[in-house]
mmCIF file of C-alpha atoms and ligand atoms in Angstrom:
data_model
loop_
_atom_site.group_PDB
_atom_site.id
_atom_site.type_symbol
_atom_site.label_atom_id
_atom_site.label_comp_id
_atom_site.label_asym_id
_atom_site.label_seq_id
_atom_site.Cartn_x
_atom_site.Cartn_y
_atom_site.Cartn_z
ATOM 1 C CA UNK A 220 67.558 72.432 106.106
ATOM 2 C CA UNK A 221 70.977 73.645 107.184
ATOM 3 C CA UNK A 222 71.371 70.546 109.370
ATOM 4 C CA UNK A 223 70.551 68.230 106.485
ATOM 5 C CA UNK A 224 73.164 69.848 104.270
ATOM 6 C CA UNK A 225 75.657 69.629 107.085
ATOM 7 C CA UNK A 226 74.976 65.951 107.830
ATOM 8 C CA UNK A 227 75.514 65.201 104.155
ATOM 9 C CA UNK A 228 78.777 67.105 104.252
ATOM 10 C CA UNK A 229 79.877 65.282 107.390
ATOM 11 C CA UNK A 230 79.363 61.935 105.647
ATOM 12 C CA UNK A 231 81.935 63.091 103.148
ATOM 13 C CA UNK A 232 84.391 63.659 106.023
ATOM 14 C CA UNK A 233 87.855 64.482 104.764
ATOM 15 C CA UNK A 234 86.631 64.402 101.136
ATOM 16 C CA UNK A 235 84.203 67.279 101.559
ATOM 17 C CA UNK A 236 85.758 70.286 99.848
ATOM 18 C CA UNK A 237 82.911 72.781 99.636
ATOM 19 C CA UNK A 238 80.088 73.780 101.996
ATOM 20 C CA UNK A 239 77.510 76.377 101.035
ATOM 21 C CA UNK A 240 75.014 77.375 103.729
ATOM 22 C CA UNK A 241 73.857 80.649 102.190
ATOM 23 C CA UNK A 242 70.821 82.360 103.761
ATOM 24 C CA UNK A 243 69.885 79.644 106.271
ATOM 25 C CA UNK A 244 69.156 81.983 109.213
ATOM 26 C CA UNK A 245 71.943 80.301 111.177
ATOM 27 C CA UNK A 246 72.731 82.037 114.489
ATOM 28 C CA UNK A 247 76.054 80.313 115.018
ATOM 29 C CA UNK A 248 78.699 78.551 113.035
ATOM 30 C CA UNK A 249 78.451 74.768 113.080
ATOM 31 C CA UNK A 250 81.103 73.475 115.494
ATOM 32 C CA UNK A 251 81.092 70.151 113.607
ATOM 33 C CA UNK A 252 83.332 71.892 111.066
ATOM 34 C CA UNK A 253 86.290 70.377 112.860
ATOM 35 C CA UNK A 254 85.331 67.022 111.355
ATOM 36 C CA UNK A 255 85.908 68.395 107.837
ATOM 37 C CA UNK A 256 89.665 69.043 107.718
ATOM 38 C CA UNK A 257 89.756 68.818 103.905
ATOM 39 C CA UNK A 258 87.351 71.739 103.448
ATOM 40 C CA UNK A 259 88.527 74.317 100.916
ATOM 41 C CA UNK A 260 85.528 76.604 100.461
ATOM 42 C CA UNK A 261 83.125 77.637 103.216
ATOM 43 C CA UNK A 262 80.234 79.897 102.277
ATOM 44 C CA UNK A 263 78.101 81.097 105.205
ATOM 45 C CA UNK A 264 76.890 84.401 103.777
ATOM 46 C CA UNK A 265 73.467 85.860 104.543
ATOM 47 C CA UNK A 266 73.029 84.350 108.011
ATOM 48 C CA UNK A 267 72.841 85.752 111.546
ATOM 49 C CA UNK A 268 76.255 84.701 112.805
ATOM 50 C CA UNK A 269 77.751 87.068 115.450
ATOM 51 C CA UNK A 270 80.950 85.088 116.181
ATOM 52 C CA UNK A 271 83.359 82.683 114.582
ATOM 53 C CA UNK A 272 83.642 79.306 116.346
ATOM 54 C CA UNK A 273 87.094 78.223 117.618
ATOM 55 C CA UNK A 274 86.791 74.937 115.672
ATOM 56 C CA UNK A 275 87.540 76.880 112.501
ATOM 57 C CA UNK A 276 91.207 76.487 113.421
ATOM 58 C CA UNK A 277 91.011 72.834 112.234
ATOM 59 C CA UNK A 278 90.287 73.939 108.662
ATOM 60 C CA UNK A 279 93.908 73.856 107.652
ATOM 61 C CA UNK A 280 93.182 73.661 103.919
ATOM 62 C CA UNK A 281 90.582 76.392 103.664
ATOM 63 C CA UNK A 282 91.195 78.785 100.758
ATOM 64 C CA UNK A 283 87.934 80.780 100.664
ATOM 65 C CA UNK A 284 85.697 81.927 103.504
ATOM 66 C CA UNK A 285 82.559 83.948 102.959
ATOM 67 C CA UNK A 286 80.943 85.431 106.074
ATOM 68 C CA UNK A 287 79.329 88.316 104.210
ATOM 69 C CA UNK A 288 76.042 89.736 105.516
ATOM 70 C CA UNK A 289 76.204 88.391 109.062
ATOM 71 C CA UNK A 290 76.417 90.057 112.475
ATOM 72 C CA UNK A 291 80.155 90.080 113.174
ATOM 73 C CA UNK A 292 81.463 93.061 115.155
ATOM 74 C CA UNK A 293 85.151 92.515 114.531
ATOM 75 C CA UNK A 294 87.545 90.846 112.141
ATOM 76 C CA UNK A 295 87.821 87.710 114.283
ATOM 77 C CA UNK A 296 91.010 86.671 116.011
ATOM 78 C CA UNK A 297 90.449 83.096 114.749
ATOM 79 C CA UNK A 298 91.413 84.266 111.248
ATOM 80 C CA UNK A 299 95.022 83.930 112.335
ATOM 81 C CA UNK A 300 94.748 80.131 112.123
ATOM 82 C CA UNK A 301 93.687 80.216 108.474
ATOM 83 C CA UNK A 302 97.156 80.287 106.989
ATOM 84 C CA UNK A 303 96.014 78.808 103.651
ATOM 85 C CA UNK A 304 93.175 81.307 103.155
ATOM 86 C CA UNK A 305 93.249 83.253 99.885
ATOM 87 C CA UNK A 306 89.845 84.951 99.806
ATOM 88 C CA UNK A 307 88.049 86.423 102.798
ATOM 89 C CA UNK A 308 84.638 88.080 102.441
ATOM 90 C CA UNK A 309 83.384 89.993 105.482
ATOM 91 C CA UNK A 310 81.150 92.564 103.742
ATOM 92 C CA UNK A 311 77.843 93.663 105.228
ATOM 93 C CA UNK A 312 78.593 93.005 108.911
ATOM 94 C CA UNK A 313 78.885 95.417 111.840
ATOM 95 C CA UNK A 314 82.655 95.295 111.964
ATOM 96 C CA UNK A 315 84.248 98.260 113.733
ATOM 97 C CA UNK A 316 87.658 96.810 114.636
ATOM 98 C CA UNK A 317 90.235 94.117 113.961
ATOM 99 C CA UNK A 318 90.714 91.705 116.881
ATOM 100 C CA UNK A 319 94.363 91.678 118.044
ATOM 101 C CA UNK A 320 96.332 89.151 116.046
ATOM 102 C CA UNK A 321 93.626 88.761 113.364
ATOM 103 C CA UNK A 322 96.143 89.522 110.602
ATOM 104 C CA UNK A 323 98.948 87.370 112.005
ATOM 105 C CA UNK A 324 98.371 84.176 110.030
ATOM 106 C CA UNK A 325 96.843 85.518 106.838
ATOM 107 C CA UNK A 326 100.089 85.609 104.926
ATOM 108 C CA UNK A 327 98.516 83.945 101.867
ATOM 109 C CA UNK A 328 95.461 86.172 101.630
ATOM 110 C CA UNK A 329 94.958 87.661 98.158
ATOM 111 C CA UNK A 330 91.501 89.202 98.488
ATOM 112 C CA UNK A 331 89.903 90.955 101.451
ATOM 113 C CA UNK A 332 86.408 92.417 101.169
ATOM 114 C CA UNK A 333 85.249 94.574 104.093
ATOM 115 C CA UNK A 334 82.628 96.641 102.244
ATOM 116 C CA UNK A 335 79.634 97.977 104.176
ATOM 117 C CA UNK A 336 80.936 97.818 107.719
ATOM 118 C CA UNK A 337 81.604 100.405 110.426
ATOM 119 C CA UNK A 338 85.369 100.688 110.426
ATOM 120 C CA UNK A 339 86.711 104.092 111.464
ATOM 121 C CA UNK A 340 90.370 103.051 111.421
ATOM 122 C CA UNK A 341 92.668 100.240 110.298
ATOM 123 C CA UNK A 342 95.416 98.730 112.436
ATOM 124 C CA UNK A 343 99.076 98.957 111.369
ATOM 125 C CA UNK A 344 99.031 95.150 111.322
ATOM 126 C CA UNK A 345 97.336 95.176 107.895
ATOM 127 C CA UNK A 346 100.901 95.393 106.599
ATOM 128 C CA UNK A 347 101.251 91.694 107.486
ATOM 129 C CA UNK A 348 98.927 90.699 104.629
ATOM 130 C CA UNK A 349 101.947 90.549 102.344
ATOM 131 C CA UNK A 350 100.315 88.760 99.391
ATOM 132 C CA UNK A 351 97.179 90.920 99.309
ATOM 133 C CA UNK A 352 96.223 92.030 95.781
ATOM 134 C CA UNK A 353 92.629 93.203 96.191
ATOM 135 C CA UNK A 354 91.471 95.258 99.149
ATOM 136 C CA UNK A 355 88.007 96.686 99.259
ATOM 137 C CA UNK A 356 86.719 98.793 102.172
ATOM 138 C CA UNK A 357 83.900 100.750 100.499
ATOM 139 C CA UNK A 358 81.051 102.203 102.580
ATOM 140 C CA UNK A 359 82.795 102.407 105.956
ATOM 141 C CA UNK A 360 83.717 105.437 108.075
ATOM 142 C CA UNK A 361 87.474 105.504 107.683
ATOM 143 C CA UNK A 362 88.891 108.916 108.603
ATOM 144 C CA UNK A 363 92.430 107.946 107.614
ATOM 145 C CA UNK A 364 94.453 105.038 106.390
ATOM 146 C CA UNK A 365 97.706 104.006 108.064
ATOM 147 C CA UNK A 366 100.935 104.454 106.101
ATOM 148 C CA UNK A 367 101.553 100.749 106.782
ATOM 149 C CA UNK A 368 98.824 99.962 104.250
ATOM 150 C CA UNK A 369 101.227 101.292 101.628
ATOM 151 C CA UNK A 370 103.754 98.606 102.536
ATOM 152 C CA UNK A 371 101.557 95.992 100.802
ATOM 153 C CA UNK A 372 103.821 95.765 97.777
ATOM 154 C CA UNK A 373 101.588 93.315 95.878
ATOM 155 C CA UNK A 374 98.429 95.410 96.067
ATOM 156 C CA UNK A 375 96.932 95.853 92.629
ATOM 157 C CA UNK A 376 93.462 97.191 93.437
ATOM 158 C CA UNK A 377 92.455 99.424 96.357
ATOM 159 C CA UNK A 378 88.845 100.490 96.852
ATOM 160 C CA UNK A 379 88.078 103.104 99.514
ATOM 161 C CA UNK A 380 84.871 104.611 98.130
ATOM 162 C CA UNK A 381 82.353 106.229 100.473
ATOM 163 C CA UNK A 382 84.488 106.854 103.550
ATOM 164 C CA UNK A 383 85.533 110.011 105.428
ATOM 165 C CA UNK A 384 89.130 110.237 104.230
ATOM 166 C CA UNK A 385 90.650 113.712 104.200
ATOM 167 C CA UNK A 386 94.015 112.711 102.779
ATOM 168 C CA UNK A 387 96.024 109.751 101.613
ATOM 169 C CA UNK A 388 99.543 109.102 102.903
ATOM 170 C CA UNK A 389 102.638 110.123 100.907
ATOM 171 C CA UNK A 390 103.734 106.487 101.123
ATOM 172 C CA UNK A 391 101.084 105.672 98.472
ATOM 173 C CA UNK A 392 104.011 105.961 96.027
ATOM 174 C CA UNK A 393 105.353 102.681 97.453
ATOM 175 C CA UNK A 394 102.463 100.686 95.954
ATOM 176 C CA UNK A 395 104.439 99.934 92.797
ATOM 177 C CA UNK A 396 101.975 97.325 91.509
ATOM 178 C CA UNK A 397 98.820 99.383 92.071
ATOM 179 C CA UNK A 398 96.666 99.448 88.920
ATOM 180 C CA UNK A 399 93.278 100.597 90.214
ATOM 181 C CA UNK A 400 92.608 103.185 92.905
ATOM 182 C CA UNK A 401 89.067 104.155 93.879
ATOM 183 C CA UNK A 402 88.533 107.083 96.262
ATOM 184 C CA UNK A 403 84.994 108.125 95.324
ATOM 185 C CA UNK A 404 82.974 110.247 97.802
ATOM 186 C CA UNK A 405 85.496 111.127 100.473
ATOM 187 C CA UNK A 406 86.665 114.533 101.767
ATOM 188 C CA UNK A 407 90.101 114.544 100.161
ATOM 189 C CA UNK A 408 91.503 118.038 99.478
ATOM 190 C CA UNK A 409 94.882 117.209 97.976
ATOM 191 C CA UNK A 410 96.610 114.251 96.417
ATOM 192 C CA UNK A 411 100.240 113.793 97.464
ATOM 193 C CA UNK A 412 102.968 114.337 94.843
ATOM 194 C CA UNK A 413 103.953 110.707 95.347
ATOM 195 C CA UNK A 414 100.819 109.587 93.497
ATOM 196 C CA UNK A 415 102.750 110.494 90.336
ATOM 197 C CA UNK A 416 105.139 107.629 91.147
ATOM 198 C CA UNK A 417 102.446 104.999 90.508
ATOM 199 C CA UNK A 418 103.720 103.890 87.095
ATOM 200 C CA UNK A 419 101.302 100.944 86.843
ATOM 201 C CA UNK A 420 98.177 102.955 87.739
ATOM 202 C CA UNK A 421 95.554 102.670 84.992
ATOM 203 C CA UNK A 422 92.262 103.567 86.684
ATOM 204 C CA UNK A 423 91.877 106.441 89.132
ATOM 205 C CA UNK A 424 88.480 107.517 90.397
ATOM 206 C CA UNK A 425 88.379 110.541 92.710
ATOM 207 C CA UNK A 426 84.793 111.637 91.976
ATOM 208 C CA UNK A 427 83.024 113.516 94.770
ATOM 209 C CA UNK A 428 85.950 114.928 96.756
ATOM 210 C CA UNK A 429 87.277 118.440 97.505
ATOM 211 C CA UNK A 430 90.183 118.524 95.084
ATOM 212 C CA UNK A 431 90.994 121.828 93.332
ATOM 213 C CA UNK A 432 94.415 121.127 91.882
ATOM 214 C CA UNK A 433 96.731 118.212 91.089
ATOM 215 C CA UNK A 434 100.442 117.808 91.848
ATOM 216 C CA UNK A 435 102.792 118.651 88.981
ATOM 217 C CA UNK A 436 103.718 115.527 87.045
ATOM 218 C CA UNK A 437 100.156 114.231 87.404
ATOM 219 C CA UNK A 438 99.621 114.592 83.657
ATOM 220 C CA UNK A 439 102.415 112.053 83.065
ATOM 221 C CA UNK A 440 100.512 109.188 84.711
ATOM 222 C CA UNK A 441 99.750 106.426 82.213
ATOM 223 C CA UNK A 442 96.055 106.280 83.064
ATOM 224 C CA UNK A 443 93.408 104.643 80.941
ATOM 225 C CA UNK A 444 90.463 105.934 82.938
ATOM 226 C CA UNK A 445 90.276 109.006 85.154
ATOM 227 C CA UNK A 446 87.106 110.227 86.819
ATOM 228 C CA UNK A 447 87.009 113.555 88.636
ATOM 229 C CA UNK A 448 83.405 114.785 88.521
ATOM 230 C CA UNK A 449 82.059 116.430 91.652
ATOM 231 C CA UNK A 450 85.308 118.171 92.647
ATOM 232 C CA UNK A 451 85.752 121.972 92.861
ATOM 233 C CA UNK A 452 88.569 121.895 90.281
ATOM 234 C CA UNK A 453 90.170 125.204 89.349
ATOM 235 C CA UNK A 454 88.827 126.445 86.054
ATOM 236 C CA UNK A 455 90.828 128.395 83.573
ATOM 237 C CA UNK A 456 90.259 131.991 84.419
ATOM 238 C CA UNK A 457 92.607 134.717 85.579
ATOM 239 C CA UNK A 458 93.149 134.497 89.305
ATOM 240 C CA UNK A 459 94.680 137.697 90.537
ATOM 241 C CA UNK A 460 96.672 137.445 93.700
ATOM 242 C CA UNK A 461 98.100 140.236 95.775
ATOM 243 C CA UNK A 462 101.872 140.046 95.550
ATOM 244 C CA UNK A 463 104.899 142.163 96.279
ATOM 245 C CA UNK A 464 106.833 143.234 93.223
ATOM 246 C CA UNK A 465 110.246 143.402 94.828
ATOM 247 C CA UNK A 466 112.130 140.193 95.467
ATOM 248 C CA UNK A 467 113.623 140.186 98.949
ATOM 249 C CA UNK A 468 115.187 136.843 99.767
ATOM 250 C CA UNK A 469 116.605 135.566 102.999
ATOM 251 C CA UNK A 470 120.358 135.104 102.943
ATOM 252 C CA UNK A 471 119.748 131.365 103.223
ATOM 253 C CA UNK A 472 117.565 131.353 100.098
ATOM 254 C CA UNK A 473 120.126 133.372 98.109
ATOM 255 C CA UNK A 474 122.917 131.026 99.184
ATOM 256 C CA UNK A 475 120.960 127.867 98.479
ATOM 257 C CA UNK A 476 119.846 129.104 95.060
ATOM 258 C CA UNK A 477 123.469 129.851 94.238
ATOM 259 C CA UNK A 478 124.536 126.369 95.389
ATOM 260 C CA UNK A 479 121.739 124.673 93.441
ATOM 261 C CA UNK A 480 122.584 126.562 90.247
ATOM 262 C CA UNK A 481 126.241 125.592 90.667
ATOM 263 C CA UNK A 482 125.312 121.964 91.236
ATOM 264 C CA UNK A 483 123.169 121.994 88.102
ATOM 265 C CA UNK A 484 126.345 122.978 86.261
ATOM 266 C CA UNK A 485 128.221 120.186 88.037
ATOM 267 C CA UNK A 486 130.700 122.394 89.853
ATOM 268 C CA UNK A 487 133.168 119.699 91.056
ATOM 269 C CA UNK A 488 134.424 121.609 94.077
ATOM 270 C CA UNK A 489 130.933 122.206 95.431
ATOM 271 C CA UNK A 490 129.846 118.614 94.775
ATOM 272 C CA UNK A 491 132.822 117.400 96.778
ATOM 273 C CA UNK A 492 132.363 119.868 99.655
ATOM 274 C CA UNK A 493 128.653 119.044 100.022
ATOM 275 C CA UNK A 494 129.470 115.531 101.178
ATOM 276 C CA UNK A 495 130.460 117.154 104.479
ATOM 277 C CA UNK A 496 127.193 119.057 104.927
ATOM 278 C CA UNK A 497 124.269 116.641 105.226
ATOM 279 C CA UNK A 498 121.946 119.385 106.481
ATOM 280 C CA UNK A 499 122.553 121.401 103.293
ATOM 281 C CA UNK A 500 122.014 118.283 101.151
ATOM 282 C CA UNK A 501 118.786 117.675 103.035
ATOM 283 C CA UNK A 502 117.583 121.224 102.320
ATOM 284 C CA UNK A 503 118.486 120.957 98.658
ATOM 285 C CA UNK A 504 116.550 117.705 98.338
ATOM 286 C CA UNK A 505 113.379 119.756 98.922
ATOM 287 C CA UNK A 506 114.009 121.959 95.908
ATOM 288 C CA UNK A 507 111.209 123.042 93.613
ATOM 289 C CA UNK A 508 111.533 123.969 89.971
ATOM 290 C CA UNK A 509 110.273 127.263 88.568
ATOM 291 C CA UNK A 510 107.527 126.753 85.981
ATOM 292 C CA UNK A 511 108.969 129.573 83.852
ATOM 293 C CA UNK A 512 112.782 129.563 84.028
ATOM 294 C CA UNK A 513 112.998 125.886 85.148
ATOM 295 C CA UNK A 514 115.680 126.764 87.692
ATOM 296 C CA UNK A 515 115.653 125.296 91.222
ATOM 297 C CA UNK A 516 114.731 127.232 94.350
ATOM 298 C CA UNK A 517 113.428 126.536 97.853
ATOM 299 C CA UNK A 518 111.065 129.353 98.827
ATOM 300 C CA UNK A 519 108.468 129.881 96.102
ATOM 301 C CA UNK A 520 107.818 133.439 95.072
ATOM 302 C CA UNK A 521 104.239 132.609 94.167
ATOM 303 C CA UNK A 522 102.134 129.466 94.039
ATOM 304 C CA UNK A 523 100.531 129.096 90.635
ATOM 305 C CA UNK A 524 98.190 126.896 88.682
ATOM 306 C CA UNK A 525 99.018 125.732 85.186
ATOM 307 C CA UNK A 526 96.356 124.298 82.927
ATOM 308 C CA UNK A 527 97.337 121.471 80.606
ATOM 309 C CA UNK A 528 95.148 119.397 78.283
ATOM 310 C CA UNK A 529 94.566 115.860 79.582
ATOM 311 C CA UNK A 530 96.585 113.223 77.696
ATOM 312 C CA UNK A 531 94.678 111.825 74.715
ATOM 313 C CA UNK A 532 95.025 108.264 76.009
ATOM 314 C CA UNK A 533 92.987 109.039 79.151
ATOM 315 C CA UNK A 534 89.292 108.257 79.170
ATOM 316 C CA UNK A 535 87.969 111.132 81.298
ATOM 317 C CA UNK A 536 84.822 112.551 82.790
ATOM 318 C CA UNK A 537 83.201 115.387 80.862
ATOM 319 C CA UNK A 538 83.862 118.072 83.469
ATOM 320 C CA UNK A 539 87.583 117.908 82.869
ATOM 321 C CA UNK A 540 88.638 120.060 79.925
ATOM 322 C CA UNK A 541 92.005 121.081 81.324
ATOM 323 C CA UNK A 542 93.977 119.543 84.167
ATOM 324 C CA UNK A 543 94.934 122.150 86.793
ATOM 325 C CA UNK A 544 98.471 121.486 88.047
ATOM 326 C CA UNK A 545 100.225 123.008 91.046
ATOM 327 C CA UNK A 546 103.325 124.921 89.957
ATOM 328 C CA UNK A 547 105.542 127.664 91.373
ATOM 329 C CA UNK A 548 107.383 130.666 90.062
ATOM 330 C CA UNK A 549 110.726 131.630 91.562
ATOM 331 C CA UNK A 550 110.634 135.430 91.225
ATOM 332 C CA UNK A 551 108.654 138.426 90.057
ATOM 333 C CA UNK A 552 110.503 138.550 86.739
ATOM 334 C CA UNK A 553 109.520 134.955 85.925
ATOM 335 C CA UNK A 554 105.915 135.605 86.929
ATOM 336 C CA UNK A 555 105.752 138.568 84.536
ATOM 337 C CA UNK A 556 107.054 136.346 81.725
ATOM 338 C CA UNK A 557 104.740 133.411 82.427
ATOM 339 C CA UNK A 558 102.824 131.608 79.670
ATOM 340 C CA UNK A 559 99.142 132.094 78.893
ATOM 341 C CA UNK A 560 98.106 128.986 80.812
ATOM 342 C CA UNK A 561 99.709 129.964 84.090
ATOM 343 C CA UNK A 562 97.835 131.842 86.787
ATOM 344 C CA UNK A 563 98.561 132.865 90.340
ATOM 345 C CA UNK A 564 96.401 131.280 92.995
ATOM 346 C CA UNK A 565 94.564 133.896 95.014
ATOM 347 C CA UNK A 566 95.087 133.429 98.738
ATOM 348 C CA UNK A 567 91.756 133.474 100.509
HETATM 349 ZN ZN1 LIG B 20 112.004 131.340 87.550
#
C-alpha cells in the first residue's frame, strides 16, 4: 500500500508537493525521497520509523514534516539540512536528546511539537530557532529549561505541561512576544519577578504546582485567562511570625537607606558622586520598596503577604478569591501600621 502511494508520487517527480503515508507500519523512511525535490509536505506519522534517512537532505523545499508517533530516539541531526522547514512534528516518539547540530539549519522553523517524549533537558542550541513561535514540550521529563530558551524573541506560545520543572529562569522576561504560557503539573515553587515583564501575556496556566505566593506586580499583568487550581496558595488568615521589635540595622543598611532616600529627592551632589561608585550603584539597584511607607531599603525587616482582589478582566479558576503577593516591610513601625490585607509570613 505504502509502495503504491510512493510509486504514484514518484511519477509526479518534481511536481509532487505532498506525500501522506500515515499509519502504514513503515519501518524506515523511503530513500526514494531524493527523487522528489519539489516536496513541500511530508507526513509519515503513526509508523515504526526509528531513524531519518540521509536522503532527506535533498528536500530543499520542504515546509512541513510530521514524524509523530514513530520510534525516534533523538531529534535527528539531518534536520539541519531542512532550512525551509516551518513546521516540525516529533510528538509521541522516544526522544531523549537532540543530536548535535540538529538545530543548526532550522532558522525558519515556526512550530516545534515534541509532546510525549522522554526529554530530561534541552540543549542551549534551541536558541538558534530564531523564528520559532510555537513550542510544545508537554508530557516529557524536563527538570529545567535553559535560559537560552528565553532568547527566542518571537516565541508567542510555550507549552511545558506535565514535566518536572522546579523553577523557570529569570530570563523569561525577555520573551516580549509571549502570549500563552502553560506550566500545568510541574513542581514549581516560585515564579520569578520577571514574569511581570511579560506585557503581551494573555493566558497563564500554572495549575498543579507548589506555588504559595506571587511576585509583587503580578496583579498588573494584562491576562485574559489565569488558572491556578491545585496550588497551596496562601489564604487570607492572620499569619503570626516571631519577630524582634527593635530595629538594629547594619551600618551599611543605614547608609544605603540614607543614600536611597536622598536619591529619591534628587540630591544633585549625591547623584554626581555615585557615578564614581559602581559597587554602590549595583547595591542600590537591588532595592525593595516597603509595602507600607513605600520607601526604598535593601534588607527587609519582615517578609509579608498582601492579598489583593484579582483584576476584573481576568477569567480565573474558582479557588482564587484573592491573589497573594510577596511584599516587604522596612521596619517595625511600618509593620505595626500595616493595612488589613497585609500579613507576616511565618517562618517554618
Ligand atoms: Zn516602611
